[in-house]
Structure formats: C-alpha cells, structure tokens
Amino acid sequence: MVQSVHVSLGERSYEVEIGPGLIDQAGARIARFLHRPRVAVVSDETVAGLHLEALRAGLAAEGIEMVALALPPGEATKGWPQFSRTVEWLLDQKVERKDVVVAFGGGVIGDLAGFAAAVLRRGVRFVQIPTSLLAQVDSSVGGKTGINAPQGKNLIGAFHQPTHVLADTALLGSLTARDFLAGYGEVVKYGLLGDAAFFAWLEEHGPELAAGDMAARVEAVRRSVQMKADIVARDETEQGDRALLNLGHTFCHALEAATGYSQRLLHGEGVAIGCALAFELSARMGLCSQECPSRVRAHLREMGMKTDLADIEGGLPPAKHLLELMGQDKKVVDGRLRFILARDIGDAFVTADVGKDVVLSVLSDALARRQDRCASM
Ligand code: GLY
C-alpha cells in the first residue's frame, strides 16, 4: 500500500513515502541517508508518549541508535525559548554536519525542528516523520520551516527542504476526530484550488476516509502531497503560484487572530471556513456561480466540520475589525491584500484586485448569520 511522491527540486529533490506502518520500517527507509547509525529525534510529549518506542524499534531493526527530545505539545512551543533549547540540545548531542535530525510530530515540531536543522552548524539534513493529517498533507512537504514571533505567526524561518518524508498513515488513527477533521480542511483545500476531480472524489469518499478506511486515507494524502509537490517544484520560495496553497488562509488568519490562536478555532478549521468564505467572495464578485460556495459548504457540513462564522463559539469582533486583522497577513504586498479567489471548484488564482467593500459585505453577512443562529437558540 506504500505510495511515493517525488518532489522535484534539482539537487534538493526528495521522496515523500506514504502508507501505514512506515515508522516500523523507519530504519530501512532512512538508513541510506545516514553517515553513521545514529539520529537525533525531536518530538513532542504527546507524540513521544504514543509512538516514540515504535520509532525506536523501527530504527533499531537496522542497528540505528536514537536520542530523543520531547518538547511540550502545542503552538506555544513554536517560539524562541523552545527553539534555542532544541538547538542547544542538538549541539549537546554532538550532532555533526553530516548527521540527520528527525522531526517526529505535527506541524509545530516539523517547523521548529526543520528550522533548528537549517541553522545548526549552518545547516544539517533532516527527515520529516509527520504524525498529524495536517502535517502529512501540508507542512512536512515544501521546506517552509520556522517559528512564531511576538509580532505574528511564522515570521522567523528559512526555506530548508527535508531529505526524506515518511508519512505513516497508521499514526492518523491516534488523532482525535477534531484534529483529524482540522487536517481534512487542508485536504479539501487542494481539491478546491486545483483539482475538481479530487474534490468530487472527496465528496464521495470523505466519510469513509474519516471513518478510518486506510486505502482512502493513503489516496487522499497521496493526491494532496502530489499537488503540493507540483506547486513547490514550480515555485519553491513563493514568488507566484505557491501562494495558491494559501486558499482560505487570509480569512483564516484573521479568524485565528480574533480567537486568540486558541482551541476555539484550530488552524485547519479556520482554513475550511476560509475556503467557504473565499468561494462566497468569488461568487459575489461574479467570478464563479453561487453553486460553488453552496457545494463547498455542503461537503464540509456533511463531514461534520465548521463551515461558517456561526460555528465559532464565543464572541467575534465586527466585520471592520476582521478586515483590519486581514491586513496583518503576510500576503500583504505594498499595503494591498492579496486574495486567492476561484473561477470554479478546482480553478483558483491569486489577485490583489479585490475591493474592501465586497470583503466587508461577505464578512458582515457571515456575522449576521451568526446573530440569526444565536437568536433562534
Ligand atoms: N502551507 C503553505 C505552503 O507550504 O506554502
């Protein structure tokens, strides 16, 4: 059942292997990258508690020794204090220039450990072993590494491509339903931005995928990673097309900021709501039919996901304030917000040509639907 996707970046090319049980074979799958039979693994306490011994055994089967650091779980880890702790730990472990660091966890660990590998001794190689759906389909592929600054998310970092990625889909079984569905928000994003047939496939197979069907999970991760690999190969450092991967993210970042980056809204949930709003905005600008946002929402609803602002618990600021929060987005160029809009499902494009009034009207209407829902409860 193991599938492989090639990320074509010249001498920095690598494979993403996808399938169940890969950590049990981790030694055999990464031995060829090792200069000596020893790796330094960076993980978090939750992932380490669940899966570190299986990884240790998978490496030991090929005679590879492992030292491990388990950081506290959660987004707060992705800052200077845990970053410098990790770099100093790697130095204490005498990780050398030719050694390999392993990032074993979700997006926070992949980003932080990848950035540590990028700066350690001016750059050592690293292998990503992503354990969340979000990390398997998005953050472990493409070489964006980094940490958060007090001024905003992911503002400190480097492009540093992994040497290899092992996406063990059996690990997805230990995610909570909420975390799994949050990652599914990123999967849906791929269909919406560039592959209508994939979105139609998700409409048909999404429920079985969520219920645990392994073949469906492998296929969804493979198609997502393939699309990301193709985009990254065209535009590694986001000068153009790579921005398409941010479909839904301009709305999402404003909503995450408005909810304090808390458990009220997980990143992937914000992406799903943001995708629905981006299609709503596209329809309102006459770029796509009204059927498109309705179809997006119908699928998200069928999957039991958050689809609209009405699904976010607690207070939200007025539309004007949400628009201001969008202005903090990294995609602002020369003071102009760039949006990812769509002509149809599977046909997204990047534009700065969006009037503030139409964005405000989309947000105001979404907030009004929220009021209506509260009034009727
Ligand atoms: N997560 C968006 C990107 O990798 O470009």
Coordinates of C-alpha atoms and ligand atoms in Angstrom, one line a residue:
M1 CA 0.0 0.0 0.0
V2 CA 3.1 2.3 0.2
Q3 CA 2.9 5.2 -2.3
S4 CA 5.7 7.6 -3.2
V5 CA 5.6 11.2 -4.4
H6 CA 8.7 12.8 -5.8
V7 CA 9.4 16.5 -5.0
S8 CA 11.5 17.7 -7.9
L9 CA 13.9 20.4 -6.8
G10 CA 17.2 19.6 -8.6
E11 CA 19.8 18.5 -6.1
R12 CA 17.4 19.2 -3.2
S13 CA 14.8 16.7 -4.6
Y14 CA 13.3 14.1 -2.3
E15 CA 10.7 11.4 -1.9
V16 CA 7.6 11.5 0.3
E17 CA 6.6 7.9 1.2
I18 CA 3.0 7.4 2.3
G19 CA 1.4 4.4 3.8
P20 CA 0.6 2.5 7.0
G21 CA 3.3 1.1 9.3
L22 CA 6.2 3.2 7.9
I23 CA 7.7 4.0 11.3
D24 CA 8.1 0.3 12.0
Q25 CA 10.4 0.3 8.9
A26 CA 12.0 3.7 9.6
G27 CA 15.5 2.3 9.8
A28 CA 15.3 0.5 6.5
R29 CA 13.8 3.6 4.8
I30 CA 16.2 6.2 6.1
A31 CA 19.5 4.2 6.5
R32 CA 20.8 5.3 3.1
F33 CA 20.8 8.9 4.2
L34 CA 22.9 8.3 7.3
H35 CA 26.7 8.8 7.6
R36 CA 26.7 6.9 10.9
P37 CA 23.9 4.8 12.5
R38 CA 22.6 7.4 14.9
V39 CA 19.8 10.0 14.6
A40 CA 18.6 12.8 16.9
V41 CA 14.8 12.9 17.1
V42 CA 12.8 16.0 18.0
S43 CA 9.2 15.3 19.1
D44 CA 6.6 16.5 21.5
E45 CA 5.5 14.8 24.7
T46 CA 2.1 13.6 23.3
V47 CA 3.6 12.0 20.2
A48 CA 6.6 10.6 22.1
G49 CA 4.2 9.0 24.7
L50 CA 2.2 7.3 21.9
H51 CA 4.8 6.4 19.2
L52 CA 8.4 7.0 20.2
E53 CA 9.1 3.4 21.3
A54 CA 7.7 2.1 17.9
L55 CA 10.1 4.5 16.1
R56 CA 13.0 3.4 18.3
A57 CA 12.3 -0.2 17.4
G58 CA 11.9 0.6 13.7
L59 CA 15.3 2.3 13.8
A60 CA 17.0 -0.4 16.0
A61 CA 15.9 -3.1 13.5
E62 CA 18.6 -1.6 11.2
G63 CA 21.0 -1.0 14.0
I64 CA 20.3 2.7 14.2
E65 CA 20.6 4.3 17.6
M66 CA 18.3 7.2 18.5
V67 CA 18.5 10.1 21.0
A68 CA 15.2 12.0 21.6
L69 CA 14.0 15.3 22.9
A70 CA 10.3 15.7 23.7
L71 CA 9.0 19.3 23.8
P72 CA 5.7 20.5 25.3
P73 CA 2.8 20.0 22.9
G74 CA 1.0 23.0 21.4
E75 CA 1.6 26.1 19.3
A76 CA 3.3 28.0 22.3
T77 CA 6.3 25.7 21.8
K78 CA 6.9 27.4 18.4
G79 CA 8.9 30.3 19.7
W80 CA 12.5 31.3 20.7
P81 CA 12.7 29.6 24.1
Q82 CA 12.0 26.0 22.9
F83 CA 13.8 26.7 19.7
S84 CA 17.1 27.7 21.4
R85 CA 16.6 24.7 23.8
T86 CA 16.4 22.4 20.8
V87 CA 19.4 23.8 19.0
E88 CA 21.5 23.6 22.2
W89 CA 20.2 20.0 22.8
L90 CA 21.3 19.1 19.3
L91 CA 24.7 20.6 20.0
D92 CA 24.9 18.7 23.3
Q93 CA 24.1 15.5 21.5
K94 CA 27.1 16.3 19.3
V95 CA 25.0 16.2 16.1
E96 CA 27.6 16.7 13.3
R97 CA 27.3 18.4 9.9
K98 CA 26.7 15.0 8.2
D99 CA 24.2 13.8 10.7
V100 CA 20.4 13.7 10.2
V101 CA 17.8 15.3 12.5
V102 CA 14.4 13.7 12.6
A103 CA 11.3 15.8 13.1
F104 CA 8.7 13.5 14.6
G105 CA 5.3 15.2 15.3
G106 CA 2.8 17.6 13.9
G107 CA 3.2 21.0 12.2
V108 CA 4.7 22.7 15.2
I109 CA 7.5 20.1 15.6
G110 CA 8.2 19.9 11.8
D111 CA 8.5 23.6 11.5
L112 CA 10.7 24.1 14.7
A113 CA 12.9 21.1 14.2
G114 CA 13.3 21.9 10.5
F115 CA 14.4 25.4 11.3
A116 CA 16.8 24.1 14.0
A117 CA 18.3 21.8 11.3
A118 CA 18.5 24.8 8.9
V119 CA 20.7 26.8 11.3
L120 CA 22.6 24.1 13.2
R121 CA 26.3 24.2 12.0
R122 CA 24.9 26.3 9.1
G123 CA 22.6 23.5 8.0
V124 CA 22.2 19.8 8.6
R125 CA 19.9 17.4 6.8
F126 CA 16.5 16.5 8.3
V127 CA 13.9 13.8 7.8
Q128 CA 10.2 14.6 8.4
I129 CA 8.0 12.0 10.0
P130 CA 4.7 13.9 10.3
T131 CA 2.1 12.4 12.7
S132 CA -0.9 14.7 12.0
L133 CA -3.0 14.8 8.9
L134 CA -2.3 18.5 8.5
A135 CA 1.5 17.9 8.7
Q136 CA 1.3 14.9 6.3
V137 CA -0.6 16.8 3.6
D138 CA 0.9 20.2 4.0
S139 CA 3.6 21.4 6.5
S140 CA 6.1 18.5 6.2
V141 CA 6.4 19.0 2.4
G142 CA 7.9 22.0 0.7
G143 CA 10.6 23.2 3.1
K144 CA 9.0 26.0 4.9
T145 CA 10.5 25.9 8.4
G146 CA 10.3 28.4 11.3
I147 CA 8.9 29.7 14.5
N148 CA 6.4 32.4 15.6
A149 CA 7.4 35.9 16.7
P150 CA 5.5 38.1 19.2
Q151 CA 4.6 40.1 16.1
G152 CA 2.9 37.2 14.3
K153 CA 3.0 33.6 13.2
N154 CA 5.8 32.0 11.2
L155 CA 7.7 35.3 10.8
I156 CA 11.1 33.8 11.6
G157 CA 12.3 31.0 9.5
A158 CA 14.1 29.6 6.5
F159 CA 13.3 27.5 3.4
H160 CA 15.1 24.2 4.2
Q161 CA 13.9 21.2 2.3
P162 CA 13.8 17.8 4.1
T163 CA 15.9 14.9 2.8
H164 CA 13.0 12.5 3.0
V165 CA 9.5 12.4 4.3
L166 CA 7.8 9.3 5.9
A167 CA 4.0 9.9 6.2
D168 CA 2.8 6.9 8.2
T169 CA -0.9 6.9 7.7
A170 CA -1.5 4.4 10.6
L171 CA -0.5 7.2 13.0
L172 CA -3.6 9.1 12.0
G173 CA -5.6 6.6 14.0
S174 CA -4.4 8.1 17.2
L175 CA -5.7 11.6 16.3
T176 CA -8.9 12.9 17.9
A177 CA -11.8 13.3 15.5
R178 CA -11.5 17.1 15.8
D179 CA -7.8 17.1 14.9
F180 CA -8.3 14.7 12.0
L181 CA -11.1 16.9 10.5
A182 CA -9.0 20.0 11.0
G183 CA -6.3 18.4 8.9
Y184 CA -9.0 17.4 6.4
G185 CA -9.6 21.1 5.9
E186 CA -6.2 21.3 4.2
V187 CA -7.1 18.2 2.1
V188 CA -10.3 19.8 0.8
K189 CA -8.2 22.9 0.0
Y190 CA -6.2 21.0 -2.6
G191 CA -9.3 19.9 -4.4
L192 CA -10.8 23.4 -4.3
L193 CA -7.7 25.2 -5.5
G194 CA -6.6 23.0 -8.4
D195 CA -8.3 19.6 -8.9
A196 CA -12.1 19.5 -9.3
A197 CA -12.0 15.7 -9.8
F198 CA -10.2 15.3 -6.4
F199 CA -12.9 17.4 -4.8
A200 CA -15.6 15.2 -6.4
W201 CA -13.6 12.2 -5.1
L202 CA -13.6 13.7 -1.6
E203 CA -17.4 14.3 -1.8
E204 CA -17.8 10.6 -2.5
H205 CA -15.1 9.1 -0.2
G206 CA -14.7 11.7 2.6
P207 CA -17.0 10.0 5.1
E208 CA -15.2 6.6 4.7
L209 CA -11.8 8.3 5.0
A210 CA -12.9 10.0 8.2
A211 CA -14.2 6.6 9.4
G212 CA -10.7 5.1 9.1
D213 CA -10.6 3.5 5.6
M214 CA -6.8 3.1 5.1
A215 CA -6.8 2.9 1.4
A216 CA -8.9 6.1 1.2
R217 CA -6.6 7.8 3.7
V218 CA -3.5 6.9 1.7
E219 CA -5.1 8.1 -1.6
A220 CA -6.2 11.4 0.0
V221 CA -2.7 12.0 1.4
R222 CA -1.0 11.0 -1.9
R223 CA -3.1 13.3 -4.1
S224 CA -2.7 16.2 -1.7
V225 CA 1.1 15.7 -1.5
Q226 CA 1.3 15.3 -5.3
M227 CA -0.4 18.6 -5.8
K228 CA 1.8 20.4 -3.2
A229 CA 4.9 18.8 -4.8
D230 CA 3.9 20.0 -8.2
I231 CA 3.3 23.6 -7.0
V232 CA 6.5 23.7 -4.9
A233 CA 8.6 22.4 -7.8
R234 CA 7.3 25.3 -9.9
D235 CA 7.7 28.0 -7.2
E236 CA 9.8 26.9 -4.2
T237 CA 10.1 30.3 -2.5
E238 CA 6.5 31.6 -3.1
Q239 CA 7.2 34.2 -5.8
G240 CA 4.0 33.2 -7.6
D241 CA 2.0 30.0 -7.8
R242 CA 2.8 28.7 -4.3
A243 CA 0.5 31.4 -2.9
L244 CA -2.4 29.3 -4.2
L245 CA -1.7 27.0 -1.3
N246 CA -3.0 29.8 0.9
L247 CA -6.6 29.4 -0.4
G248 CA -8.8 30.3 2.6
H249 CA -5.8 31.4 4.7
T250 CA -6.4 35.2 4.5
F251 CA -9.8 34.8 6.2
C252 CA -8.4 32.0 8.4
H253 CA -5.5 34.1 9.8
A254 CA -7.9 36.9 10.7
L255 CA -10.2 34.4 12.5
E256 CA -7.3 32.8 14.3
A257 CA -6.1 36.2 15.5
A258 CA -9.7 37.1 16.6
T259 CA -10.0 33.9 18.6
G260 CA -6.5 34.3 20.1
Y261 CA -5.0 31.3 18.4
S262 CA -6.8 29.2 20.9
Q263 CA -8.7 25.9 21.0
R264 CA -11.8 27.9 19.9
L265 CA -10.6 27.5 16.3
L266 CA -7.9 25.1 15.1
H267 CA -5.9 26.2 12.1
G268 CA -7.4 23.6 9.7
E269 CA -10.9 24.6 10.9
G270 CA -10.1 28.2 10.0
V271 CA -8.9 27.0 6.6
A272 CA -12.2 25.2 5.9
I273 CA -14.3 28.3 6.9
G274 CA -11.9 30.5 5.0
C275 CA -12.3 28.4 1.8
A276 CA -16.0 28.7 2.1
L277 CA -15.7 32.5 2.5
A278 CA -13.2 32.7 -0.4
F279 CA -15.7 31.0 -2.7
E280 CA -18.5 33.2 -1.3
L281 CA -16.4 36.3 -2.1
S282 CA -15.6 34.9 -5.6
A283 CA -19.4 34.3 -6.2
R284 CA -20.2 37.8 -5.0
M285 CA -17.6 39.3 -7.4
G286 CA -19.2 37.4 -10.3
L287 CA -16.2 35.1 -10.8
C288 CA -17.9 31.8 -10.0
S289 CA -21.5 30.7 -9.7
Q290 CA -23.3 30.8 -6.3
E291 CA -23.5 27.0 -6.6
C292 CA -19.7 26.8 -5.8
P293 CA -19.8 28.1 -2.3
S294 CA -23.0 26.2 -1.6
R295 CA -21.3 23.0 -2.8
V296 CA -18.2 23.7 -0.6
R297 CA -20.3 24.3 2.5
A298 CA -22.5 21.2 1.8
H299 CA -19.4 19.0 1.8
L300 CA -17.9 20.5 4.9
R301 CA -21.2 20.1 6.7
E302 CA -21.5 16.5 5.6
M303 CA -18.1 15.9 7.1
G304 CA -19.3 17.4 10.4
M305 CA -16.9 20.4 10.1
K306 CA -17.1 24.0 10.9
T307 CA -18.4 25.8 7.8
D308 CA -19.2 29.4 8.8
L309 CA -18.6 32.1 11.4
A310 CA -21.7 30.8 13.1
D311 CA -19.9 27.6 14.1
I312 CA -17.2 29.5 16.1
E313 CA -18.1 29.7 19.8
G314 CA -17.8 32.9 21.8
G315 CA -17.7 36.5 20.6
L316 CA -16.2 37.7 17.3
P317 CA -15.2 41.3 16.5
P318 CA -17.2 43.4 13.9
A319 CA -16.5 43.0 10.2
K320 CA -14.3 46.1 10.0
H321 CA -12.0 44.8 12.7
L322 CA -11.8 41.4 11.0
L323 CA -10.8 43.2 7.8
E324 CA -8.1 45.1 9.8
L325 CA -6.8 41.7 11.1
M326 CA -6.6 40.5 7.5
G327 CA -4.2 43.5 6.8
Q328 CA -1.7 41.9 9.1
D329 CA -1.5 38.9 6.7
K330 CA 2.0 38.0 5.3
K331 CA 0.4 38.2 1.8
V332 CA 0.0 42.0 2.0
V333 CA 2.2 43.5 -0.7
D334 CA 2.7 47.3 -1.0
G335 CA -0.1 47.6 1.5
R336 CA -2.6 45.7 -0.8
L337 CA -4.2 42.5 0.4
R338 CA -3.8 39.5 -2.0
F339 CA -6.6 37.0 -2.1
I340 CA -6.9 33.5 -3.5
L341 CA -10.2 33.5 -5.4
A342 CA -11.8 31.0 -7.7
R343 CA -13.4 30.8 -11.1
D344 CA -14.8 27.4 -10.3
I345 CA -14.1 24.5 -8.0
G346 CA -10.6 23.4 -8.8
D347 CA -9.7 26.7 -10.5
A348 CA -8.2 29.2 -8.1
F349 CA -6.0 32.2 -8.8
V350 CA -4.1 34.9 -6.9
T351 CA -5.3 38.6 -7.1
A352 CA -4.9 41.9 -5.4
D353 CA -7.8 43.3 -7.2
V354 CA -10.5 43.0 -4.5
G355 CA -12.4 45.9 -3.2
K356 CA -12.7 46.3 0.6
D357 CA -16.5 46.8 0.4
V358 CA -17.2 43.4 -1.1
V359 CA -15.0 41.7 1.5
L360 CA -16.8 43.7 4.2
S361 CA -20.2 42.6 2.9
V362 CA -19.1 38.9 2.9
L363 CA -18.0 39.3 6.5
S364 CA -21.0 41.3 7.6
D365 CA -23.4 38.8 6.2
A366 CA -21.5 35.9 7.8
L367 CA -21.7 37.7 11.1
A368 CA -25.4 38.3 10.6
R369 CA -26.0 34.6 10.0
R370 CA -24.3 34.1 13.4
Q371 CA -26.6 36.5 15.0
D372 CA -29.6 34.8 13.5
R373 CA -28.3 31.4 14.8
C374 CA -27.9 32.8 18.3
A375 CA -31.4 34.4 18.2
S376 CA -33.0 31.2 17.2
M377 CA -31.4 29.2 20.0
Ligands
GLY1 N1 1.5 25.8 3.8 C1 1.7 26.6 2.6 C2 3.0 26.4 1.9 O1 3.7 25.5 2.3 O2 3.3 27.1 1.1

